[in-house]
Every structure is written in C-alpha cells, then in structure tokens.
C-alpha cells in the first residue's frame, strides 16, 4: 500500500531525515585511512541515539550493526567490522534513523584519501544519476520516468545499473511500497502524488551490473570485483516537485 503522509507525519520525517543528514556530516571527518568500519558504526550509533532517534538498520531482519559500510566492490549492506580503510578506497555509508516512529534513509559514497580517476568518475556520475532521477519527480509523473532517467544517465556514462536492489517508499516502515527501480520504461510504475515519500537510491558499478551475495548473507558484491557506488536520498513529492528530506536544504 502506498501512503500519503499528513503534514504532521512529514514534520517527523523531516526530523528523521535531518538526523540522517547530520549523522553523515558527523562521520565525514572520520572517513580516513586507518579507521575501522566498526568505529564509524559506533560513532553513528551514539550520535543517532543522542538525537532521540534509533538506527533503523540495527536488528532490521537481523542486521547486526547500526549502519551499512560498503567498501570498493561491495555494492550494499556491508557489515561494519575490523576492516581498516586504506588510502584509495571508496566507501558507501548507508544510514537510516527512526524518529518518533518515522524513518529517514540516505546513503552516500565517499573517497578515502586520494582515489583513482576511475573511482572518482564512478562517484561523480552515480551522484549525478541520483539527481537526474530526482529532477523528474512531481505529481502526475509516472515513477518509471524517474527510473528511466537514472538508467539512461548510467548507460550514457557506461556504468552498470544494479537491478537486484531497488529504492522504496518510506515512512512508518523503512521499506514501503512502491519499489523504485533504477531502470525501466517511462510508461511504467505508479503515478506520483503530493505527499508520497520515497527513497531513490542508484547503485552503479564501474564494470558489470551483475552482483552476488557473500556467505554472511548480507554483503552484496560486484560480479567482477570492480568498484560500486551508492547515493540515496529520502524525498517527499510536493505540489510542484519534490523536497529532499535527508539533505542540507531542510533547515529553514
Ligand atoms: N538503507 C537500506 C535501504 O536503502 C536498508 C538497509 S537495511 C539493513 O534499503 F538491514 F541492511 F541495514
Ligand atoms: Co533505502
């Protein structure tokens, strides 16, 4: 079921989104050579709790940590642990927070020190693919238009579009209807309406779009071990477009 959020619900989602955004900002200075992904997890856990929220990933279907940390060829759902970041790595950090019963969800990919031209290209164009998709959002538009825009942008830049994982509606649940694929036909999908809240999250690969699941049953990696990037925002459909709930523009 796709829900339309009331102004009150949106005010809570805005706060959840702000907490997610602020947690990313809090982590940024720590994303350096030598830090372990479980150190980043601990900082995020403590910060989210200090804001009166709960890290939605923790215990979600048994996920053992508060954030997902996906390094280099890991596409999504990397589990924080003893792995130390190295100069030249890229890391996608996926943060979800639940505030007074409503969720915010945003992933961002970061460079660790100096990264290769290829990795920088991947980061730049995956972020741009996200905004390319978001730019299509307004009432009356089919969701397929958003999906298609992301796919087309990725194809133009010769990046692999992961299909096994998709964006999603979000609100009282972390994952609600509708699914938001990063590929598809423009004439497909539901028609967007004011007050819908969705998480749009392209996962793009430098090589093949194929991915597989590791034995830990969480970590998803690229089929050819080439790097992958992930950028995600939670947004609300407004009367004439959309508003990002997990960005820096909801401080007013
Ligand atoms: N943030 C992820 C998403 O976009 C959800 C991760 S849930 C976890 O859907 F359990 F893997 F942490
Ligand atoms: Co998500």
PDB file of C-alpha atoms and ligand atoms in Angstrom:
ATOM      1  CA  UNK A   1       0.000   0.000   0.000  1.00  0.00           C
ATOM      2  CA  UNK A   2       1.261   3.454  -0.879  1.00  0.00           C
ATOM      3  CA  UNK A   3       0.538   6.020   1.804  1.00  0.00           C
ATOM      4  CA  UNK A   4       0.172   9.796   1.548  1.00  0.00           C
ATOM      5  CA  UNK A   5       1.737  11.475   4.542  1.00  0.00           C
ATOM      6  CA  UNK A   6      -0.004  14.200   6.544  1.00  0.00           C
ATOM      7  CA  UNK A   7       1.775  17.444   7.409  1.00  0.00           C
ATOM      8  CA  UNK A   8       2.342  16.117  10.914  1.00  0.00           C
ATOM      9  CA  UNK A   9       3.880  12.894   9.609  1.00  0.00           C
ATOM     10  CA  UNK A  10       6.042  14.914   7.223  1.00  0.00           C
ATOM     11  CA  UNK A  11       7.313  17.046  10.092  1.00  0.00           C
ATOM     12  CA  UNK A  12       8.535  13.870  11.808  1.00  0.00           C
ATOM     13  CA  UNK A  13      10.052  12.523   8.594  1.00  0.00           C
ATOM     14  CA  UNK A  14      11.817  15.833   8.108  1.00  0.00           C
ATOM     15  CA  UNK A  15      13.374  15.488  11.558  1.00  0.00           C
ATOM     16  CA  UNK A  16      14.331  11.855  10.852  1.00  0.00           C
ATOM     17  CA  UNK A  17      15.902  12.994   7.575  1.00  0.00           C
ATOM     18  CA  UNK A  18      17.785  15.769   9.298  1.00  0.00           C
ATOM     19  CA  UNK A  19      19.197  13.293  11.828  1.00  0.00           C
ATOM     20  CA  UNK A  20      20.360  11.046   8.981  1.00  0.00           C
ATOM     21  CA  UNK A  21      21.975  14.001   7.190  1.00  0.00           C
ATOM     22  CA  UNK A  22      23.647  15.205  10.392  1.00  0.00           C
ATOM     23  CA  UNK A  23      24.973  11.690  11.078  1.00  0.00           C
ATOM     24  CA  UNK A  24      26.650  11.708   7.654  1.00  0.00           C
ATOM     25  CA  UNK A  25      28.235  15.075   8.489  1.00  0.00           C
ATOM     26  CA  UNK A  26      29.331  13.757  11.877  1.00  0.00           C
ATOM     27  CA  UNK A  27      31.061  10.750  10.248  1.00  0.00           C
ATOM     28  CA  UNK A  28      32.779  12.643   7.422  1.00  0.00           C
ATOM     29  CA  UNK A  29      35.885  13.778   9.317  1.00  0.00           C
ATOM     30  CA  UNK A  30      36.478  10.194  10.500  1.00  0.00           C
ATOM     31  CA  UNK A  31      36.441   8.696   6.991  1.00  0.00           C
ATOM     32  CA  UNK A  32      40.232   8.434   6.734  1.00  0.00           C
ATOM     33  CA  UNK A  33      42.925   5.843   6.283  1.00  0.00           C
ATOM     34  CA  UNK A  34      43.200   3.623   9.373  1.00  0.00           C
ATOM     35  CA  UNK A  35      39.675   3.961  10.755  1.00  0.00           C
ATOM     36  CA  UNK A  36      37.754   0.697  11.059  1.00  0.00           C
ATOM     37  CA  UNK A  37      34.210   0.418   9.795  1.00  0.00           C
ATOM     38  CA  UNK A  38      33.063  -0.628  13.273  1.00  0.00           C
ATOM     39  CA  UNK A  39      34.486   2.604  14.672  1.00  0.00           C
ATOM     40  CA  UNK A  40      32.318   4.502  12.181  1.00  0.00           C
ATOM     41  CA  UNK A  41      29.352   2.357  13.219  1.00  0.00           C
ATOM     42  CA  UNK A  42      29.844   3.189  16.888  1.00  0.00           C
ATOM     43  CA  UNK A  43      30.062   6.931  16.225  1.00  0.00           C
ATOM     44  CA  UNK A  44      26.874   6.750  14.168  1.00  0.00           C
ATOM     45  CA  UNK A  45      25.042   4.681  16.789  1.00  0.00           C
ATOM     46  CA  UNK A  46      25.891   7.085  19.580  1.00  0.00           C
ATOM     47  CA  UNK A  47      25.054  10.153  17.531  1.00  0.00           C
ATOM     48  CA  UNK A  48      21.671   8.842  16.347  1.00  0.00           C
ATOM     49  CA  UNK A  49      20.714   7.870  19.913  1.00  0.00           C
ATOM     50  CA  UNK A  50      21.848  11.297  21.190  1.00  0.00           C
ATOM     51  CA  UNK A  51      19.317  12.857  18.806  1.00  0.00           C
ATOM     52  CA  UNK A  52      16.435  10.871  20.279  1.00  0.00           C
ATOM     53  CA  UNK A  53      16.252   8.504  17.303  1.00  0.00           C
ATOM     54  CA  UNK A  54      17.029   4.831  16.677  1.00  0.00           C
ATOM     55  CA  UNK A  55      19.294   3.423  13.934  1.00  0.00           C
ATOM     56  CA  UNK A  56      16.694   1.589  11.819  1.00  0.00           C
ATOM     57  CA  UNK A  57      19.243  -0.843  10.357  1.00  0.00           C
ATOM     58  CA  UNK A  58      20.147  -2.274  13.786  1.00  0.00           C
ATOM     59  CA  UNK A  59      18.386  -5.640  14.065  1.00  0.00           C
ATOM     60  CA  UNK A  60      16.482  -4.995  10.833  1.00  0.00           C
ATOM     61  CA  UNK A  61      15.827  -8.546   9.644  1.00  0.00           C
ATOM     62  CA  UNK A  62      18.776  -9.494  11.839  1.00  0.00           C
ATOM     63  CA  UNK A  63      21.272  -6.933  10.506  1.00  0.00           C
ATOM     64  CA  UNK A  64      23.841  -6.747  13.333  1.00  0.00           C
ATOM     65  CA  UNK A  65      25.008  -3.118  13.124  1.00  0.00           C
ATOM     66  CA  UNK A  66      23.632   0.440  13.005  1.00  0.00           C
ATOM     67  CA  UNK A  67      24.854   1.449   9.536  1.00  0.00           C
ATOM     68  CA  UNK A  68      25.962  -0.316   6.358  1.00  0.00           C
ATOM     69  CA  UNK A  69      29.574   0.260   5.287  1.00  0.00           C
ATOM     70  CA  UNK A  70      30.263  -0.917   1.745  1.00  0.00           C
ATOM     71  CA  UNK A  71      33.890  -0.617   0.629  1.00  0.00           C
ATOM     72  CA  UNK A  72      35.078  -0.703  -3.022  1.00  0.00           C
ATOM     73  CA  UNK A  73      33.497  -3.756  -4.731  1.00  0.00           C
ATOM     74  CA  UNK A  74      30.849  -4.070  -2.022  1.00  0.00           C
ATOM     75  CA  UNK A  75      27.628  -2.741  -3.509  1.00  0.00           C
ATOM     76  CA  UNK A  76      25.444  -2.546  -0.394  1.00  0.00           C
ATOM     77  CA  UNK A  77      24.825  -3.995   3.073  1.00  0.00           C
ATOM     78  CA  UNK A  78      28.474  -4.258   4.081  1.00  0.00           C
ATOM     79  CA  UNK A  79      28.629  -5.100   7.790  1.00  0.00           C
ATOM     80  CA  UNK A  80      30.868  -2.845   9.897  1.00  0.00           C
ATOM     81  CA  UNK A  81      33.789  -4.765  11.391  1.00  0.00           C
ATOM     82  CA  UNK A  82      37.561  -4.810  11.838  1.00  0.00           C
ATOM     83  CA  UNK A  83      38.314  -3.743   8.254  1.00  0.00           C
ATOM     84  CA  UNK A  84      40.547  -0.652   8.204  1.00  0.00           C
ATOM     85  CA  UNK A  85      40.021   1.912   5.464  1.00  0.00           C
ATOM     86  CA  UNK A  86      43.017   2.432   3.163  1.00  0.00           C
ATOM     87  CA  UNK A  87      44.091   5.348   1.048  1.00  0.00           C
ATOM     88  CA  UNK A  88      42.384   4.948  -2.334  1.00  0.00           C
ATOM     89  CA  UNK A  89      39.279   3.140  -1.054  1.00  0.00           C
ATOM     90  CA  UNK A  90      35.761   4.314  -1.631  1.00  0.00           C
ATOM     91  CA  UNK A  91      33.106   3.644   0.991  1.00  0.00           C
ATOM     92  CA  UNK A  92      29.331   3.874   0.778  1.00  0.00           C
ATOM     93  CA  UNK A  93      27.752   4.618   4.124  1.00  0.00           C
ATOM     94  CA  UNK A  94      24.050   3.868   4.371  1.00  0.00           C
ATOM     95  CA  UNK A  95      22.295   5.440   7.349  1.00  0.00           C
ATOM     96  CA  UNK A  96      18.703   5.003   8.448  1.00  0.00           C
ATOM     97  CA  UNK A  97      17.143   6.620  11.521  1.00  0.00           C
ATOM     98  CA  UNK A  98      13.720   6.255  13.066  1.00  0.00           C
ATOM     99  CA  UNK A  99      12.383   9.333  14.879  1.00  0.00           C
ATOM    100  CA  UNK A 100       9.067   9.108  16.741  1.00  0.00           C
ATOM    101  CA  UNK A 101       8.028   6.207  14.524  1.00  0.00           C
ATOM    102  CA  UNK A 102       9.113   7.609  11.137  1.00  0.00           C
ATOM    103  CA  UNK A 103      12.173   6.701   9.107  1.00  0.00           C
ATOM    104  CA  UNK A 104      14.763   8.597   7.097  1.00  0.00           C
ATOM    105  CA  UNK A 105      17.224   6.796   4.796  1.00  0.00           C
ATOM    106  CA  UNK A 106      20.252   8.107   2.942  1.00  0.00           C
ATOM    107  CA  UNK A 107      23.388   6.519   1.546  1.00  0.00           C
ATOM    108  CA  UNK A 108      26.418   8.471   0.392  1.00  0.00           C
ATOM    109  CA  UNK A 109      29.719   7.331  -1.098  1.00  0.00           C
ATOM    110  CA  UNK A 110      33.000   8.867  -0.006  1.00  0.00           C
ATOM    111  CA  UNK A 111      36.620   8.846  -1.127  1.00  0.00           C
ATOM    112  CA  UNK A 112      39.293   7.761   1.360  1.00  0.00           C
ATOM    113  CA  UNK A 113      42.321   9.962   0.655  1.00  0.00           C
ATOM    114  CA  UNK A 114      43.406  10.014  -2.979  1.00  0.00           C
ATOM    115  CA  UNK A 115      41.367   7.804  -5.267  1.00  0.00           C
ATOM    116  CA  UNK A 116      41.863   6.739  -8.868  1.00  0.00           C
ATOM    117  CA  UNK A 117      40.331   8.678 -11.761  1.00  0.00           C
ATOM    118  CA  UNK A 118      38.012   5.741 -12.409  1.00  0.00           C
ATOM    119  CA  UNK A 119      36.704   5.709  -8.871  1.00  0.00           C
ATOM    120  CA  UNK A 120      36.207   9.483  -8.944  1.00  0.00           C
ATOM    121  CA  UNK A 121      34.302   9.105 -12.215  1.00  0.00           C
ATOM    122  CA  UNK A 122      32.079   6.480 -10.589  1.00  0.00           C
ATOM    123  CA  UNK A 123      31.345   8.698  -7.559  1.00  0.00           C
ATOM    124  CA  UNK A 124      30.653  11.799  -9.641  1.00  0.00           C
ATOM    125  CA  UNK A 125      28.302  10.087 -12.037  1.00  0.00           C
ATOM    126  CA  UNK A 126      26.447   7.961  -9.501  1.00  0.00           C
ATOM    127  CA  UNK A 127      25.662  11.106  -7.503  1.00  0.00           C
ATOM    128  CA  UNK A 128      24.585  12.865 -10.703  1.00  0.00           C
ATOM    129  CA  UNK A 129      22.403   9.878 -11.652  1.00  0.00           C
ATOM    130  CA  UNK A 130      20.570  10.286  -8.333  1.00  0.00           C
ATOM    131  CA  UNK A 131      19.839  13.973  -9.006  1.00  0.00           C
ATOM    132  CA  UNK A 132      18.920  13.203 -12.604  1.00  0.00           C
ATOM    133  CA  UNK A 133      16.238  10.826 -11.328  1.00  0.00           C
ATOM    134  CA  UNK A 134      15.067  13.155  -8.577  1.00  0.00           C
ATOM    135  CA  UNK A 135      14.700  16.038 -11.036  1.00  0.00           C
ATOM    136  CA  UNK A 136      11.796  14.220 -12.725  1.00  0.00           C
ATOM    137  CA  UNK A 137       9.709  13.956  -9.558  1.00  0.00           C
ATOM    138  CA  UNK A 138       6.411  15.854  -9.413  1.00  0.00           C
ATOM    139  CA  UNK A 139       2.739  14.977  -9.068  1.00  0.00           C
ATOM    140  CA  UNK A 140       1.253  13.268 -12.129  1.00  0.00           C
ATOM    141  CA  UNK A 141       4.550  11.790 -13.326  1.00  0.00           C
ATOM    142  CA  UNK A 142       4.992   8.029 -13.559  1.00  0.00           C
ATOM    143  CA  UNK A 143       7.658   6.549 -11.345  1.00  0.00           C
ATOM    144  CA  UNK A 144       9.086   4.849 -14.456  1.00  0.00           C
ATOM    145  CA  UNK A 145      10.171   8.285 -15.677  1.00  0.00           C
ATOM    146  CA  UNK A 146      12.413   8.602 -12.615  1.00  0.00           C
ATOM    147  CA  UNK A 147      13.761   5.058 -13.012  1.00  0.00           C
ATOM    148  CA  UNK A 148      14.335   5.520 -16.716  1.00  0.00           C
ATOM    149  CA  UNK A 149      16.211   8.803 -16.218  1.00  0.00           C
ATOM    150  CA  UNK A 150      18.643   7.089 -13.845  1.00  0.00           C
ATOM    151  CA  UNK A 151      19.166   4.173 -16.210  1.00  0.00           C
ATOM    152  CA  UNK A 152      19.661   6.414 -19.207  1.00  0.00           C
ATOM    153  CA  UNK A 153      22.198   8.566 -17.364  1.00  0.00           C
ATOM    154  CA  UNK A 154      24.092   5.461 -16.218  1.00  0.00           C
ATOM    155  CA  UNK A 155      24.072   3.962 -19.719  1.00  0.00           C
ATOM    156  CA  UNK A 156      25.361   7.196 -21.199  1.00  0.00           C
ATOM    157  CA  UNK A 157      28.270   7.022 -18.773  1.00  0.00           C
ATOM    158  CA  UNK A 158      28.889   3.307 -19.318  1.00  0.00           C
ATOM    159  CA  UNK A 159      28.140   2.364 -15.727  1.00  0.00           C
ATOM    160  CA  UNK A 160      26.451  -0.902 -14.733  1.00  0.00           C
ATOM    161  CA  UNK A 161      22.992  -0.485 -13.171  1.00  0.00           C
ATOM    162  CA  UNK A 162      22.350  -2.915 -10.314  1.00  0.00           C
ATOM    163  CA  UNK A 163      18.879  -4.404 -10.715  1.00  0.00           C
ATOM    164  CA  UNK A 164      18.628  -6.774  -7.780  1.00  0.00           C
ATOM    165  CA  UNK A 165      18.177  -3.918  -5.303  1.00  0.00           C
ATOM    166  CA  UNK A 166      15.789  -1.015  -5.631  1.00  0.00           C
ATOM    167  CA  UNK A 167      14.658   2.143  -3.877  1.00  0.00           C
ATOM    168  CA  UNK A 168      11.404   2.166  -1.954  1.00  0.00           C
ATOM    169  CA  UNK A 169       8.575   4.017  -0.311  1.00  0.00           C
ATOM    170  CA  UNK A 170       9.389   5.019   3.264  1.00  0.00           C
ATOM    171  CA  UNK A 171       7.536   6.292   6.326  1.00  0.00           C
ATOM    172  CA  UNK A 172       6.314   4.291   9.299  1.00  0.00           C
ATOM    173  CA  UNK A 173       8.206   1.403   7.738  1.00  0.00           C
ATOM    174  CA  UNK A 174      11.737   1.619   6.406  1.00  0.00           C
ATOM    175  CA  UNK A 175      10.598  -0.190   3.278  1.00  0.00           C
ATOM    176  CA  UNK A 176       7.128   0.608   1.974  1.00  0.00           C
ATOM    177  CA  UNK A 177       5.521   0.445  -1.446  1.00  0.00           C
ATOM    178  CA  UNK A 178       6.261   1.358  -4.144  1.00  0.00           C
ATOM    179  CA  UNK A 179       9.517  -0.209  -5.312  1.00  0.00           C
ATOM    180  CA  UNK A 180      11.735   2.354  -7.028  1.00  0.00           C
ATOM    181  CA  UNK A 181      13.959   0.571  -9.559  1.00  0.00           C
ATOM    182  CA  UNK A 182      16.936   2.272 -11.154  1.00  0.00           C
ATOM    183  CA  UNK A 183      15.915   1.076 -14.604  1.00  0.00           C
ATOM    184  CA  UNK A 184      12.706   0.725 -16.538  1.00  0.00           C
ATOM    185  CA  UNK A 185      10.291   2.136 -19.054  1.00  0.00           C
ATOM    186  CA  UNK A 186       8.936   5.653 -18.784  1.00  0.00           C
ATOM    187  CA  UNK A 187       5.368   4.406 -19.145  1.00  0.00           C
ATOM    188  CA  UNK A 188       5.702   2.021 -16.195  1.00  0.00           C
ATOM    189  CA  UNK A 189       5.105   2.422 -12.489  1.00  0.00           C
ATOM    190  CA  UNK A 190       2.636   4.239 -10.297  1.00  0.00           C
ATOM    191  CA  UNK A 191       1.701   7.885 -10.753  1.00  0.00           C
ATOM    192  CA  UNK A 192       3.351  10.130  -8.182  1.00  0.00           C
ATOM    193  CA  UNK A 193       1.115  12.164  -5.888  1.00  0.00           C
ATOM    194  CA  UNK A 194       1.773  15.005  -3.472  1.00  0.00           C
ATOM    195  CA  UNK A 195       2.647  13.659  -0.013  1.00  0.00           C
ATOM    196  CA  UNK A 196       4.231  10.392  -1.153  1.00  0.00           C
ATOM    197  CA  UNK A 197       7.647   9.769   0.388  1.00  0.00           C
ATOM    198  CA  UNK A 198      10.225   7.671  -1.425  1.00  0.00           C
ATOM    199  CA  UNK A 199      13.883   6.741  -1.156  1.00  0.00           C
ATOM    200  CA  UNK A 200      15.669   6.901  -4.508  1.00  0.00           C
ATOM    201  CA  UNK A 201      18.982   5.057  -4.494  1.00  0.00           C
ATOM    202  CA  UNK A 202      21.022   4.293  -7.595  1.00  0.00           C
ATOM    203  CA  UNK A 203      23.728   1.659  -7.144  1.00  0.00           C
ATOM    204  CA  UNK A 204      26.094   1.890 -10.110  1.00  0.00           C
ATOM    205  CA  UNK A 205      29.116  -0.242 -10.987  1.00  0.00           C
ATOM    206  CA  UNK A 206      32.304   0.528 -12.923  1.00  0.00           C
ATOM    207  CA  UNK A 207      32.012  -2.865 -14.564  1.00  0.00           C
ATOM    208  CA  UNK A 208      29.298  -5.487 -14.887  1.00  0.00           C
ATOM    209  CA  UNK A 209      25.855  -4.839 -13.405  1.00  0.00           C
ATOM    210  CA  UNK A 210      25.910  -8.385 -12.032  1.00  0.00           C
ATOM    211  CA  UNK A 211      26.183  -8.827  -8.271  1.00  0.00           C
ATOM    212  CA  UNK A 212      26.269 -11.685  -5.795  1.00  0.00           C
ATOM    213  CA  UNK A 213      25.666 -12.307  -2.117  1.00  0.00           C
ATOM    214  CA  UNK A 214      28.513 -13.337   0.198  1.00  0.00           C
ATOM    215  CA  UNK A 215      28.269 -16.182   2.724  1.00  0.00           C
ATOM    216  CA  UNK A 216      27.413 -13.769   5.556  1.00  0.00           C
ATOM    217  CA  UNK A 217      24.011 -13.454   3.840  1.00  0.00           C
ATOM    218  CA  UNK A 218      24.211  -9.644   3.804  1.00  0.00           C
ATOM    219  CA  UNK A 219      27.199  -8.333   1.870  1.00  0.00           C
ATOM    220  CA  UNK A 220      26.469  -7.839  -1.828  1.00  0.00           C
ATOM    221  CA  UNK A 221      29.495  -7.515  -4.112  1.00  0.00           C
ATOM    222  CA  UNK A 222      30.041  -6.904  -7.815  1.00  0.00           C
ATOM    223  CA  UNK A 223      30.424  -9.918 -10.105  1.00  0.00           C
ATOM    224  CA  UNK A 224      33.789  -8.726 -11.421  1.00  0.00           C
ATOM    225  CA  UNK A 225      35.106  -7.171  -8.180  1.00  0.00           C
ATOM    226  CA  UNK A 226      35.182  -3.725  -9.750  1.00  0.00           C
ATOM    227  CA  UNK A 227      34.046  -0.810  -7.559  1.00  0.00           C
ATOM    228  CA  UNK A 228      30.437   0.169  -6.948  1.00  0.00           C
ATOM    229  CA  UNK A 229      28.897   3.390  -5.625  1.00  0.00           C
ATOM    230  CA  UNK A 230      25.598   4.177  -3.905  1.00  0.00           C
ATOM    231  CA  UNK A 231      23.836   7.501  -3.375  1.00  0.00           C
ATOM    232  CA  UNK A 232      20.405   7.765  -1.794  1.00  0.00           C
ATOM    233  CA  UNK A 233      18.016  10.469  -0.614  1.00  0.00           C
ATOM    234  CA  UNK A 234      14.616  10.285   1.025  1.00  0.00           C
ATOM    235  CA  UNK A 235      12.274  12.799  -0.635  1.00  0.00           C
ATOM    236  CA  UNK A 236       8.654  13.932  -0.431  1.00  0.00           C
ATOM    237  CA  UNK A 237       6.597  14.717  -3.519  1.00  0.00           C
ATOM    238  CA  UNK A 238       5.414  18.342  -3.217  1.00  0.00           C
ATOM    239  CA  UNK A 239       2.728  20.256  -5.142  1.00  0.00           C
ATOM    240  CA  UNK A 240       5.190  21.243  -7.853  1.00  0.00           C
ATOM    241  CA  UNK A 241       8.146  18.908  -7.487  1.00  0.00           C
ATOM    242  CA  UNK A 242       9.946  17.293  -4.590  1.00  0.00           C
ATOM    243  CA  UNK A 243      11.821  18.133  -1.454  1.00  0.00           C
ATOM    244  CA  UNK A 244      14.865  16.255  -0.155  1.00  0.00           C
ATOM    245  CA  UNK A 245      14.386  15.265   3.489  1.00  0.00           C
ATOM    246  CA  UNK A 246      17.911  13.925   4.012  1.00  0.00           C
ATOM    247  CA  UNK A 247      19.871  16.884   2.589  1.00  0.00           C
ATOM    248  CA  UNK A 248      21.085  20.230   3.860  1.00  0.00           C
ATOM    249  CA  UNK A 249      18.188  22.163   2.359  1.00  0.00           C
ATOM    250  CA  UNK A 250      15.610  21.304   5.002  1.00  0.00           C
ATOM    251  CA  UNK A 251      16.960  23.779   7.523  1.00  0.00           C
ATOM    252  CA  UNK A 252      14.587  26.659   7.359  1.00  0.00           C
TER     253      UNK A 252
HETATM  254  N1  LIG B   1      19.340   1.563   3.813  1.00  0.00           N
HETATM  255  C1  LIG B   1      18.993   0.335   3.205  1.00  0.00           C
HETATM  256  C2  LIG B   1      17.995   0.616   2.125  1.00  0.00           C
HETATM  257  O1  LIG B   1      18.163   1.558   1.469  1.00  0.00           O
HETATM  258  C3  LIG B   1      18.445  -0.600   4.204  1.00  0.00           C
HETATM  259  C4  LIG B   1      19.479  -1.345   4.838  1.00  0.00           C
HETATM  260  S1  LIG B   1      18.753  -2.338   5.948  1.00  0.00           S
HETATM  261  C5  LIG B   1      19.986  -3.240   6.563  1.00  0.00           C
HETATM  262  O2  LIG B   1      17.049  -0.047   1.878  1.00  0.00           O
HETATM  263  F1  LIG B   1      19.425  -4.100   7.335  1.00  0.00           F
HETATM  264  F2  LIG B   1      20.679  -3.771   5.634  1.00  0.00           F
HETATM  265  F3  LIG B   1      20.767  -2.467   7.239  1.00  0.00           F
HETATM  266 CO1  LIG B   2      16.913   2.738   1.106  1.00  0.00          CO
END
